[in-house]
mmCIF file of C-alpha atoms and ligand atoms in Angstrom:
data_model
loop_
_atom_site.group_PDB
_atom_site.id
_atom_site.type_symbol
_atom_site.label_atom_id
_atom_site.label_comp_id
_atom_site.label_asym_id
_atom_site.label_seq_id
_atom_site.Cartn_x
_atom_site.Cartn_y
_atom_site.Cartn_z
ATOM 1 C CA UNK A 21 0.243 0.297 0.084
ATOM 2 C CA UNK A 22 1.640 3.372 -1.260
ATOM 3 C CA UNK A 23 2.050 5.986 1.259
ATOM 4 C CA UNK A 24 1.058 4.662 4.023
ATOM 5 C CA UNK A 25 3.507 5.149 6.417
ATOM 6 C CA UNK A 26 3.787 7.911 8.690
ATOM 7 C CA UNK A 27 6.385 10.835 8.053
ATOM 8 C CA UNK A 28 7.496 9.725 11.514
ATOM 9 C CA UNK A 29 8.058 6.569 10.525
ATOM 10 C CA UNK A 30 11.140 7.899 7.998
ATOM 11 C CA UNK A 31 12.754 10.616 10.544
ATOM 12 C CA UNK A 32 15.921 9.774 12.002
ATOM 13 C CA UNK A 33 15.420 8.637 16.040
ATOM 14 C CA UNK A 34 17.888 11.592 16.975
ATOM 15 C CA UNK A 35 16.046 14.025 15.605
ATOM 16 C CA UNK A 36 12.015 12.845 16.807
ATOM 17 C CA UNK A 37 13.863 13.143 19.599
ATOM 18 C CA UNK A 38 15.360 16.358 19.767
ATOM 19 C CA UNK A 39 14.397 19.611 21.690
ATOM 20 C CA UNK A 40 15.141 22.725 18.956
ATOM 21 C CA UNK A 41 16.356 25.798 20.041
ATOM 22 C CA UNK A 42 14.239 28.297 21.079
ATOM 23 C CA UNK A 43 15.309 32.207 21.267
ATOM 24 C CA UNK A 44 12.925 34.422 24.062
ATOM 25 C CA UNK A 45 11.104 35.728 20.894
ATOM 26 C CA UNK A 46 10.041 32.171 19.842
ATOM 27 C CA UNK A 47 8.333 31.814 23.485
ATOM 28 C CA UNK A 48 6.659 35.648 23.012
ATOM 29 C CA UNK A 49 3.916 36.267 20.441
ATOM 30 C CA UNK A 50 2.618 40.068 21.755
ATOM 31 C CA UNK A 51 4.817 42.879 19.904
ATOM 32 C CA UNK A 52 7.040 44.646 22.414
ATOM 33 C CA UNK A 53 9.036 47.767 22.644
ATOM 34 C CA UNK A 54 11.383 47.302 24.381
ATOM 35 C CA UNK A 55 14.080 44.342 23.307
ATOM 36 C CA UNK A 56 16.193 43.403 25.568
ATOM 37 C CA UNK A 57 16.481 39.846 25.076
ATOM 38 C CA UNK A 58 19.354 38.836 22.564
ATOM 39 C CA UNK A 59 22.227 41.030 23.609
ATOM 40 C CA UNK A 60 21.741 42.385 20.120
ATOM 41 C CA UNK A 61 23.372 45.818 19.504
ATOM 42 C CA UNK A 62 20.500 49.057 20.115
ATOM 43 C CA UNK A 63 22.096 50.955 17.740
ATOM 44 C CA UNK A 64 22.396 50.987 14.121
ATOM 45 C CA UNK A 65 18.336 49.786 13.366
ATOM 46 C CA UNK A 66 16.761 48.236 11.478
ATOM 47 C CA UNK A 67 19.675 45.836 11.147
ATOM 48 C CA UNK A 68 20.899 45.365 14.511
ATOM 49 C CA UNK A 69 18.057 42.830 14.990
ATOM 50 C CA UNK A 70 18.177 39.260 14.236
ATOM 51 C CA UNK A 71 15.662 38.472 11.324
ATOM 52 C CA UNK A 72 12.366 36.492 12.237
ATOM 53 C CA UNK A 73 13.761 32.931 12.694
ATOM 54 C CA UNK A 74 9.840 31.776 11.054
ATOM 55 C CA UNK A 75 9.619 34.286 8.036
ATOM 56 C CA UNK A 76 6.347 34.371 9.408
ATOM 57 C CA UNK A 77 5.540 37.670 6.534
ATOM 58 C CA UNK A 78 7.516 36.011 3.782
ATOM 59 C CA UNK A 79 5.613 32.352 4.475
ATOM 60 C CA UNK A 80 2.845 34.494 4.233
ATOM 61 C CA UNK A 81 3.093 36.155 1.237
ATOM 62 C CA UNK A 82 4.123 32.851 -0.779
ATOM 63 C CA UNK A 83 0.958 30.807 0.702
ATOM 64 C CA UNK A 84 -0.931 33.494 -1.465
ATOM 65 C CA UNK A 85 0.782 33.115 -4.243
ATOM 66 C CA UNK A 86 1.046 29.656 -4.205
ATOM 67 C CA UNK A 87 -2.460 29.201 -2.888
ATOM 68 C CA UNK A 88 -0.720 27.067 -0.242
ATOM 69 C CA UNK A 89 -0.946 27.860 3.760
ATOM 70 C CA UNK A 90 2.118 28.438 5.349
ATOM 71 C CA UNK A 91 2.641 25.285 7.480
ATOM 72 C CA UNK A 92 3.658 23.720 4.468
ATOM 73 C CA UNK A 93 6.074 25.863 3.131
ATOM 74 C CA UNK A 94 9.861 25.925 4.167
ATOM 75 C CA UNK A 95 12.132 28.202 3.257
ATOM 76 C CA UNK A 96 16.121 27.776 3.075
ATOM 77 C CA UNK A 97 19.421 29.817 1.962
ATOM 78 C CA UNK A 98 18.864 28.145 -1.237
ATOM 79 C CA UNK A 99 17.516 25.099 -2.589
ATOM 80 C CA UNK A 100 20.314 23.124 -1.157
ATOM 81 C CA UNK A 101 19.883 24.426 2.010
ATOM 82 C CA UNK A 102 16.421 22.545 1.890
ATOM 83 C CA UNK A 103 18.148 19.095 0.269
ATOM 84 C CA UNK A 104 20.397 18.938 2.877
ATOM 85 C CA UNK A 105 17.730 19.504 5.267
ATOM 86 C CA UNK A 106 16.188 16.824 3.904
ATOM 87 C CA UNK A 107 19.423 14.416 4.753
ATOM 88 C CA UNK A 108 19.701 15.250 7.923
ATOM 89 C CA UNK A 109 16.503 15.081 8.731
ATOM 90 C CA UNK A 110 16.033 11.351 7.182
ATOM 91 C CA UNK A 111 18.581 9.780 6.424
ATOM 92 C CA UNK A 112 20.703 7.522 8.573
ATOM 93 C CA UNK A 113 24.104 7.937 7.399
ATOM 94 C CA UNK A 114 25.798 4.500 6.492
ATOM 95 C CA UNK A 115 22.051 2.726 6.817
ATOM 96 C CA UNK A 116 19.626 4.431 4.351
ATOM 97 C CA UNK A 117 20.011 5.514 0.980
ATOM 98 C CA UNK A 118 18.566 7.864 -1.518
ATOM 99 C CA UNK A 119 17.573 7.520 -5.409
ATOM 100 C CA UNK A 120 18.730 9.897 -8.338
ATOM 101 C CA UNK A 121 17.370 9.757 -11.650
ATOM 102 C CA UNK A 122 20.465 10.592 -13.960
ATOM 103 C CA UNK A 123 21.780 13.231 -15.576
ATOM 104 C CA UNK A 124 20.417 15.718 -12.894
ATOM 105 C CA UNK A 125 21.699 18.378 -10.775
ATOM 106 C CA UNK A 126 24.671 17.646 -9.195
ATOM 107 C CA UNK A 127 24.079 19.288 -5.251
ATOM 108 C CA UNK A 128 21.489 15.918 -4.475
ATOM 109 C CA UNK A 129 24.953 13.440 -4.822
ATOM 110 C CA UNK A 130 27.097 15.894 -2.832
ATOM 111 C CA UNK A 131 24.226 16.414 -0.044
ATOM 112 C CA UNK A 132 24.075 12.780 -0.137
ATOM 113 C CA UNK A 133 28.235 12.212 -0.379
ATOM 114 C CA UNK A 134 28.611 15.066 2.740
ATOM 115 C CA UNK A 135 25.694 13.504 5.125
ATOM 116 C CA UNK A 136 27.255 9.696 4.163
ATOM 117 C CA UNK A 137 24.509 8.898 2.878
ATOM 118 C CA UNK A 138 24.824 5.600 -0.290
ATOM 119 C CA UNK A 139 23.193 7.984 -3.610
ATOM 120 C CA UNK A 140 21.885 4.709 -5.968
ATOM 121 C CA UNK A 141 21.891 6.457 -9.427
ATOM 122 C CA UNK A 142 18.860 5.022 -12.053
ATOM 123 C CA UNK A 143 19.681 6.400 -15.601
ATOM 124 C CA UNK A 144 16.797 8.130 -17.538
ATOM 125 C CA UNK A 145 15.875 6.689 -20.702
ATOM 126 C CA UNK A 146 18.183 7.548 -23.422
ATOM 127 C CA UNK A 147 15.552 10.389 -25.048
ATOM 128 C CA UNK A 148 15.335 11.562 -21.197
ATOM 129 C CA UNK A 149 12.444 10.350 -20.498
ATOM 130 C CA UNK A 150 11.929 8.916 -17.282
ATOM 131 C CA UNK A 151 11.821 4.984 -16.414
ATOM 132 C CA UNK A 152 9.204 4.588 -13.274
ATOM 133 C CA UNK A 153 10.126 1.048 -13.597
ATOM 134 C CA UNK A 154 13.885 1.129 -12.667
ATOM 135 C CA UNK A 155 13.459 3.973 -10.252
ATOM 136 C CA UNK A 156 10.746 1.431 -8.320
ATOM 137 C CA UNK A 157 12.955 -1.681 -8.572
ATOM 138 C CA UNK A 158 15.843 0.620 -6.987
ATOM 139 C CA UNK A 159 13.451 1.225 -4.031
ATOM 140 C CA UNK A 160 14.191 -0.980 -0.349
ATOM 141 C CA UNK A 161 13.079 -0.210 2.795
ATOM 142 C CA UNK A 162 16.212 1.256 3.574
ATOM 143 C CA UNK A 163 15.265 4.361 0.541
ATOM 144 C CA UNK A 164 14.365 7.838 2.527
ATOM 145 C CA UNK A 165 14.430 9.701 -0.479
ATOM 146 C CA UNK A 166 13.881 9.946 -4.545
ATOM 147 C CA UNK A 167 15.183 13.098 -6.480
ATOM 148 C CA UNK A 168 13.536 13.549 -9.486
ATOM 149 C CA UNK A 169 14.320 16.928 -11.358
ATOM 150 C CA UNK A 170 11.633 18.586 -13.403
ATOM 151 C CA UNK A 171 12.019 20.307 -15.840
ATOM 152 C CA UNK A 172 14.949 18.283 -15.532
ATOM 153 C CA UNK A 173 18.677 20.160 -15.444
ATOM 154 C CA UNK A 174 20.849 19.721 -17.607
ATOM 155 C CA UNK A 175 18.653 17.329 -20.135
ATOM 156 C CA UNK A 176 16.399 20.329 -20.002
ATOM 157 C CA UNK A 177 13.097 18.077 -20.117
ATOM 158 C CA UNK A 178 9.944 18.007 -18.293
ATOM 159 C CA UNK A 179 9.526 14.519 -16.627
ATOM 160 C CA UNK A 180 6.306 13.258 -18.165
ATOM 161 C CA UNK A 181 3.786 13.601 -15.286
ATOM 162 C CA UNK A 182 2.062 9.992 -15.154
ATOM 163 C CA UNK A 183 5.568 8.330 -14.703
ATOM 164 C CA UNK A 184 6.272 10.537 -12.064
ATOM 165 C CA UNK A 185 2.734 9.826 -10.258
ATOM 166 C CA UNK A 186 3.422 6.294 -10.708
ATOM 167 C CA UNK A 187 6.492 6.299 -8.804
ATOM 168 C CA UNK A 188 4.966 8.721 -6.215
ATOM 169 C CA UNK A 189 2.184 6.380 -5.617
ATOM 170 C CA UNK A 190 4.434 3.428 -5.991
ATOM 171 C CA UNK A 191 6.397 4.058 -2.971
ATOM 172 C CA UNK A 192 6.320 4.656 1.299
ATOM 173 C CA UNK A 193 9.408 7.245 0.923
ATOM 174 C CA UNK A 194 9.410 10.890 -0.081
ATOM 175 C CA UNK A 195 9.366 11.893 -3.683
ATOM 176 C CA UNK A 196 11.503 15.035 -4.009
ATOM 177 C CA UNK A 197 10.091 17.296 -7.616
ATOM 178 C CA UNK A 198 12.762 19.574 -8.025
ATOM 179 C CA UNK A 199 10.977 22.210 -9.503
ATOM 180 C CA UNK A 200 13.338 25.417 -9.903
ATOM 181 C CA UNK A 201 12.676 26.097 -13.893
ATOM 182 C CA UNK A 202 8.965 25.282 -13.311
ATOM 183 C CA UNK A 203 8.460 28.965 -14.311
ATOM 184 C CA UNK A 204 9.713 28.197 -17.762
ATOM 185 C CA UNK A 205 7.724 25.014 -18.171
ATOM 186 C CA UNK A 206 4.314 24.294 -20.463
ATOM 187 C CA UNK A 207 3.141 21.844 -17.821
ATOM 188 C CA UNK A 208 1.598 22.447 -14.396
ATOM 189 C CA UNK A 209 3.925 21.145 -12.253
ATOM 190 C CA UNK A 210 3.141 19.195 -9.225
ATOM 191 C CA UNK A 211 1.939 21.982 -6.438
ATOM 192 C CA UNK A 212 -1.410 21.281 -6.353
ATOM 193 C CA UNK A 213 -0.952 17.780 -5.677
ATOM 194 C CA UNK A 214 0.335 18.600 -1.912
ATOM 195 C CA UNK A 215 -2.480 17.924 0.114
ATOM 196 C CA UNK A 216 -3.444 14.648 -1.917
ATOM 197 C CA UNK A 217 0.376 12.989 -1.285
ATOM 198 C CA UNK A 218 1.527 12.883 1.306
ATOM 199 C CA UNK A 219 5.202 11.295 0.630
ATOM 200 C CA UNK A 220 5.617 14.535 -1.874
ATOM 201 C CA UNK A 221 8.154 16.813 -1.634
ATOM 202 C CA UNK A 222 8.188 20.199 -4.300
ATOM 203 C CA UNK A 223 11.537 22.434 -4.089
ATOM 204 C CA UNK A 224 11.091 25.427 -5.908
ATOM 205 C CA UNK A 225 13.527 28.594 -5.917
ATOM 206 C CA UNK A 226 13.533 32.912 -6.458
ATOM 207 C CA UNK A 227 17.177 31.961 -8.237
ATOM 208 C CA UNK A 228 15.774 31.576 -11.880
ATOM 209 C CA UNK A 229 12.541 33.007 -13.167
ATOM 210 C CA UNK A 230 12.499 35.675 -10.260
ATOM 211 C CA UNK A 231 16.071 36.830 -11.208
ATOM 212 C CA UNK A 232 16.871 36.762 -7.206
ATOM 213 C CA UNK A 233 19.570 33.602 -7.233
ATOM 214 C CA UNK A 234 22.285 36.850 -5.413
ATOM 215 C CA UNK A 235 19.550 37.218 -2.406
ATOM 216 C CA UNK A 236 19.253 32.666 -2.178
ATOM 217 C CA UNK A 237 15.929 31.742 -1.623
ATOM 218 C CA UNK A 238 14.317 28.002 -2.700
ATOM 219 C CA UNK A 239 11.170 27.177 -0.794
ATOM 220 C CA UNK A 240 10.406 23.735 0.202
ATOM 221 C CA UNK A 241 6.459 22.633 -0.224
ATOM 222 C CA UNK A 242 5.848 19.430 1.957
ATOM 223 C CA UNK A 243 3.329 18.032 4.181
ATOM 224 C CA UNK A 244 2.905 20.672 7.315
ATOM 225 C CA UNK A 245 5.054 17.244 9.735
ATOM 226 C CA UNK A 246 7.873 17.109 7.456
ATOM 227 C CA UNK A 247 8.110 20.562 7.864
ATOM 228 C CA UNK A 248 8.100 20.826 11.145
ATOM 229 C CA UNK A 249 11.297 18.074 11.244
ATOM 230 C CA UNK A 250 12.823 20.075 8.616
ATOM 231 C CA UNK A 251 12.020 23.767 10.501
ATOM 232 C CA UNK A 252 13.959 21.918 13.903
ATOM 233 C CA UNK A 253 17.041 20.878 12.254
ATOM 234 C CA UNK A 254 17.847 24.302 10.194
ATOM 235 C CA UNK A 255 20.125 27.394 11.706
ATOM 236 C CA UNK A 256 17.224 29.661 13.505
ATOM 237 C CA UNK A 257 18.166 32.560 11.876
ATOM 238 C CA UNK A 258 18.806 30.762 8.811
ATOM 239 C CA UNK A 259 17.064 33.550 6.376
ATOM 240 C CA UNK A 260 18.495 36.961 6.597
ATOM 241 C CA UNK A 261 16.440 40.275 7.097
ATOM 242 C CA UNK A 262 18.072 40.976 3.691
ATOM 243 C CA UNK A 263 17.083 38.329 2.018
ATOM 244 C CA UNK A 264 13.783 38.575 2.973
ATOM 245 C CA UNK A 265 13.171 42.225 2.668
ATOM 246 C CA UNK A 266 14.393 41.542 -1.355
ATOM 247 C CA UNK A 267 12.277 38.863 -1.500
ATOM 248 C CA UNK A 268 9.209 40.450 -0.368
ATOM 249 C CA UNK A 269 9.909 43.178 -2.761
ATOM 250 C CA UNK A 270 10.701 40.898 -5.819
ATOM 251 C CA UNK A 271 7.657 38.521 -5.223
ATOM 252 C CA UNK A 272 5.248 41.644 -5.238
ATOM 253 C CA UNK A 273 6.126 42.346 -9.573
ATOM 254 C CA UNK A 274 5.063 39.565 -11.005
ATOM 255 C CA UNK A 275 4.035 41.497 -14.010
ATOM 256 C CA UNK A 276 8.161 42.293 -14.372
ATOM 257 C CA UNK A 277 8.602 37.991 -13.767
ATOM 258 C CA UNK A 278 6.488 37.185 -17.038
ATOM 259 C CA UNK A 279 7.918 40.168 -18.964
ATOM 260 C CA UNK A 280 11.245 38.168 -18.696
ATOM 261 C CA UNK A 281 9.849 34.687 -18.836
ATOM 262 C CA UNK A 282 8.467 35.748 -22.511
ATOM 263 C CA UNK A 283 11.501 37.657 -23.044
ATOM 264 C CA UNK A 284 13.797 34.540 -22.654
ATOM 265 C CA UNK A 285 11.220 31.917 -23.882
ATOM 266 C CA UNK A 286 11.327 33.604 -27.225
ATOM 267 C CA UNK A 287 15.251 34.196 -27.504
ATOM 268 C CA UNK A 288 15.174 30.312 -26.754
ATOM 269 C CA UNK A 289 13.073 29.740 -29.447
ATOM 270 C CA UNK A 290 14.609 31.447 -31.618
ATOM 271 C CA UNK A 291 17.642 30.236 -31.128
ATOM 272 C CA UNK A 292 17.453 26.830 -30.984
ATOM 273 C CA UNK A 293 16.539 26.164 -34.995
ATOM 274 C CA UNK A 294 19.658 28.337 -35.796
ATOM 275 C CA UNK A 295 21.956 27.047 -33.017
ATOM 276 C CA UNK A 296 20.774 23.617 -34.645
ATOM 277 C CA UNK A 297 21.718 24.932 -38.280
ATOM 278 C CA UNK A 298 25.844 24.854 -37.280
ATOM 279 C CA UNK A 299 27.504 22.540 -39.426
ATOM 280 C CA UNK A 300 29.040 21.049 -36.303
ATOM 281 C CA UNK A 301 25.803 20.934 -34.268
ATOM 282 C CA UNK A 302 24.205 17.355 -34.381
ATOM 283 C CA UNK A 303 21.335 17.890 -31.915
ATOM 284 C CA UNK A 304 19.721 20.854 -30.246
ATOM 285 C CA UNK A 305 17.650 18.891 -27.382
ATOM 286 C CA UNK A 306 13.859 20.169 -26.916
ATOM 287 C CA UNK A 307 14.399 22.636 -23.688
ATOM 288 C CA UNK A 308 10.926 23.023 -20.972
ATOM 289 C CA UNK A 309 13.258 25.431 -19.189
ATOM 290 C CA UNK A 310 15.621 28.903 -19.807
ATOM 291 C CA UNK A 311 18.737 26.897 -21.540
ATOM 292 C CA UNK A 312 19.305 24.270 -24.003
ATOM 293 C CA UNK A 313 21.708 21.504 -24.169
ATOM 294 C CA UNK A 314 23.283 20.769 -27.080
ATOM 295 C CA UNK A 315 24.797 18.030 -28.821
ATOM 296 C CA UNK A 316 27.808 18.761 -30.809
ATOM 297 C CA UNK A 317 30.912 17.178 -32.873
ATOM 298 C CA UNK A 318 33.862 18.498 -30.566
ATOM 299 C CA UNK A 319 32.447 20.071 -27.243
ATOM 300 C CA UNK A 320 35.960 20.362 -25.750
ATOM 301 C CA UNK A 321 37.148 22.374 -28.924
ATOM 302 C CA UNK A 322 34.064 24.995 -29.178
ATOM 303 C CA UNK A 323 34.151 24.789 -25.173
ATOM 304 C CA UNK A 324 37.822 26.234 -25.028
ATOM 305 C CA UNK A 325 36.694 28.582 -28.186
ATOM 306 C CA UNK A 326 33.693 30.530 -26.238
ATOM 307 C CA UNK A 327 36.052 30.248 -23.155
ATOM 308 C CA UNK A 328 38.931 32.244 -24.922
ATOM 309 C CA UNK A 329 36.225 34.772 -26.430
ATOM 310 C CA UNK A 330 34.951 35.115 -22.885
ATOM 311 C CA UNK A 331 31.823 33.743 -23.286
ATOM 312 C CA UNK A 332 31.627 30.546 -20.160
ATOM 313 C CA UNK A 333 29.328 28.334 -20.823
ATOM 314 C CA UNK A 334 28.605 24.670 -19.426
ATOM 315 C CA UNK A 335 30.635 21.119 -20.695
ATOM 316 C CA UNK A 336 28.303 18.670 -19.409
ATOM 317 C CA UNK A 337 30.097 15.750 -22.139
ATOM 318 C CA UNK A 338 31.293 14.049 -19.088
ATOM 319 C CA UNK A 339 28.094 13.455 -17.853
ATOM 320 C CA UNK A 340 26.520 10.270 -18.402
ATOM 321 C CA UNK A 341 23.691 10.215 -21.359
ATOM 322 C CA UNK A 342 25.246 13.647 -22.033
ATOM 323 C CA UNK A 343 28.014 12.768 -24.302
ATOM 324 C CA UNK A 344 29.270 15.469 -26.636
ATOM 325 C CA UNK A 345 26.819 18.050 -24.573
ATOM 326 C CA UNK A 346 27.113 21.651 -24.037
ATOM 327 C CA UNK A 347 24.736 23.570 -21.760
ATOM 328 C CA UNK A 348 23.874 27.106 -22.689
ATOM 329 C CA UNK A 349 21.822 29.090 -21.013
ATOM 330 C CA UNK A 350 19.514 31.585 -22.198
ATOM 331 C CA UNK A 351 20.974 35.157 -21.677
ATOM 332 C CA UNK A 352 20.014 38.915 -23.335
ATOM 333 C CA UNK A 353 19.640 38.892 -26.788
ATOM 334 C CA UNK A 354 22.898 40.699 -26.631
ATOM 335 C CA UNK A 355 24.708 38.142 -24.809
ATOM 336 C CA UNK A 356 22.704 35.328 -26.850
ATOM 337 C CA UNK A 357 23.568 37.163 -30.229
ATOM 338 C CA UNK A 358 27.919 37.720 -28.849
ATOM 339 C CA UNK A 359 27.157 33.754 -28.144
ATOM 340 C CA UNK A 360 26.124 33.078 -31.872
ATOM 341 C CA UNK A 361 28.322 35.051 -33.426
ATOM 342 C CA UNK A 362 31.186 33.312 -31.831
ATOM 343 C CA UNK A 363 29.922 29.996 -32.965
ATOM 344 C CA UNK A 364 29.482 31.007 -36.326
ATOM 345 C CA UNK A 365 33.378 31.449 -36.940
ATOM 346 C CA UNK A 366 34.285 28.288 -35.017
ATOM 347 C CA UNK A 367 36.741 26.301 -37.552
ATOM 348 C CA UNK A 368 35.683 22.602 -36.420
HETATM 349 C C1 LIG B 21 19.570 26.528 -10.257
HETATM 350 C C2 LIG B 21 19.135 24.935 -9.848
HETATM 351 C C3 LIG B 21 18.160 25.357 -7.917
HETATM 352 C C4 LIG B 21 18.428 26.322 -7.352
HETATM 353 O O1 LIG B 21 18.909 26.289 -6.841
HETATM 354 P P1 LIG B 21 19.302 27.446 -5.218
HETATM 355 O O2 LIG B 21 19.847 27.013 -4.680
HETATM 356 O O3 LIG B 21 17.822 27.851 -5.150
HETATM 357 O O4 LIG B 21 19.626 28.634 -5.777
HETATM 358 C C5 LIG B 21 17.718 24.252 -7.950
HETATM 359 N N1 LIG B 21 17.811 22.915 -8.691
HETATM 360 C C6 LIG B 21 18.411 23.327 -9.766
HETATM 361 C C7 LIG B 21 17.864 21.245 -10.727
HETATM 362 C C8 LIG B 21 18.490 23.920 -10.356
HETATM 363 O O5 LIG B 21 19.226 23.812 -11.799
#
């Protein structure tokens, strides 16, 4: 029976038993005017004050934006904090393991290694589609997390909805769907399924479509019980006051974000066939994100050539299933023109 397990039964014993750090302001819920509890400097307002450890204001706005209740939201120092905390909350080192579906975002495997947790790799199909049965076959009683990334980095495609659902419904462990690129995607994503799928975790970020990678704000959406455990383990003041303010300001302007997304997608759709017509390019893979994965004859030479011209892209040619591939982020039209002009002068 899928999803039958309690969240608590997946959580490490020490985390179930721990007493989280509590500040005086956690324990007091009025609005005080004299704050002499935290050994702050009374001068240099407002930066002298510790930020809200629960990020209530920002969570209220994000809850509204996403159509969720606040108790399903965890905010982290980038998505990377959410990923690392899932390991620390759920995975007993040297006993439990996680499954990644490769090629994919490198941080899942890095976090696994840091936490001394085995990362089992299942490959996507050759066309980058998801094989749910291969993932289900790799699951056993010590599997705690399955990482799926949709749209996937670096392959740029979205995973098939039905295939992802088959995994979510077929396991007792947690299934993380990383939606860092969802705002560029045609698909609806998985956030609307959060209420009915207890073992679903969705990651999103302000780093891509919102244009706020510099402030470091990642969002983890999950069952309230899991949010509670993850919140226990985080640093008390994990999101700075500067980040909270910039995020509140940034997410107000949804019109600006829509304009950016439209511009980026138009550029992507213009560039894909143009790049594909270059003589040494074999294939530009269909993209549902703000980057293109491109297969070519001599990726190392192209990468070097662009680097000398001051254009930095990502060489993914050593990644399984991405042999010969470079990954190119869609920039401004000027940046994209500079890239394309350089590529036109490349002599294979
Ligand atoms: C860029 C990216 C992120 C974003 O990470 P942050 O720490 O939020 O900046 C997350 N997942 C994937 C797959 C990405 O490519």
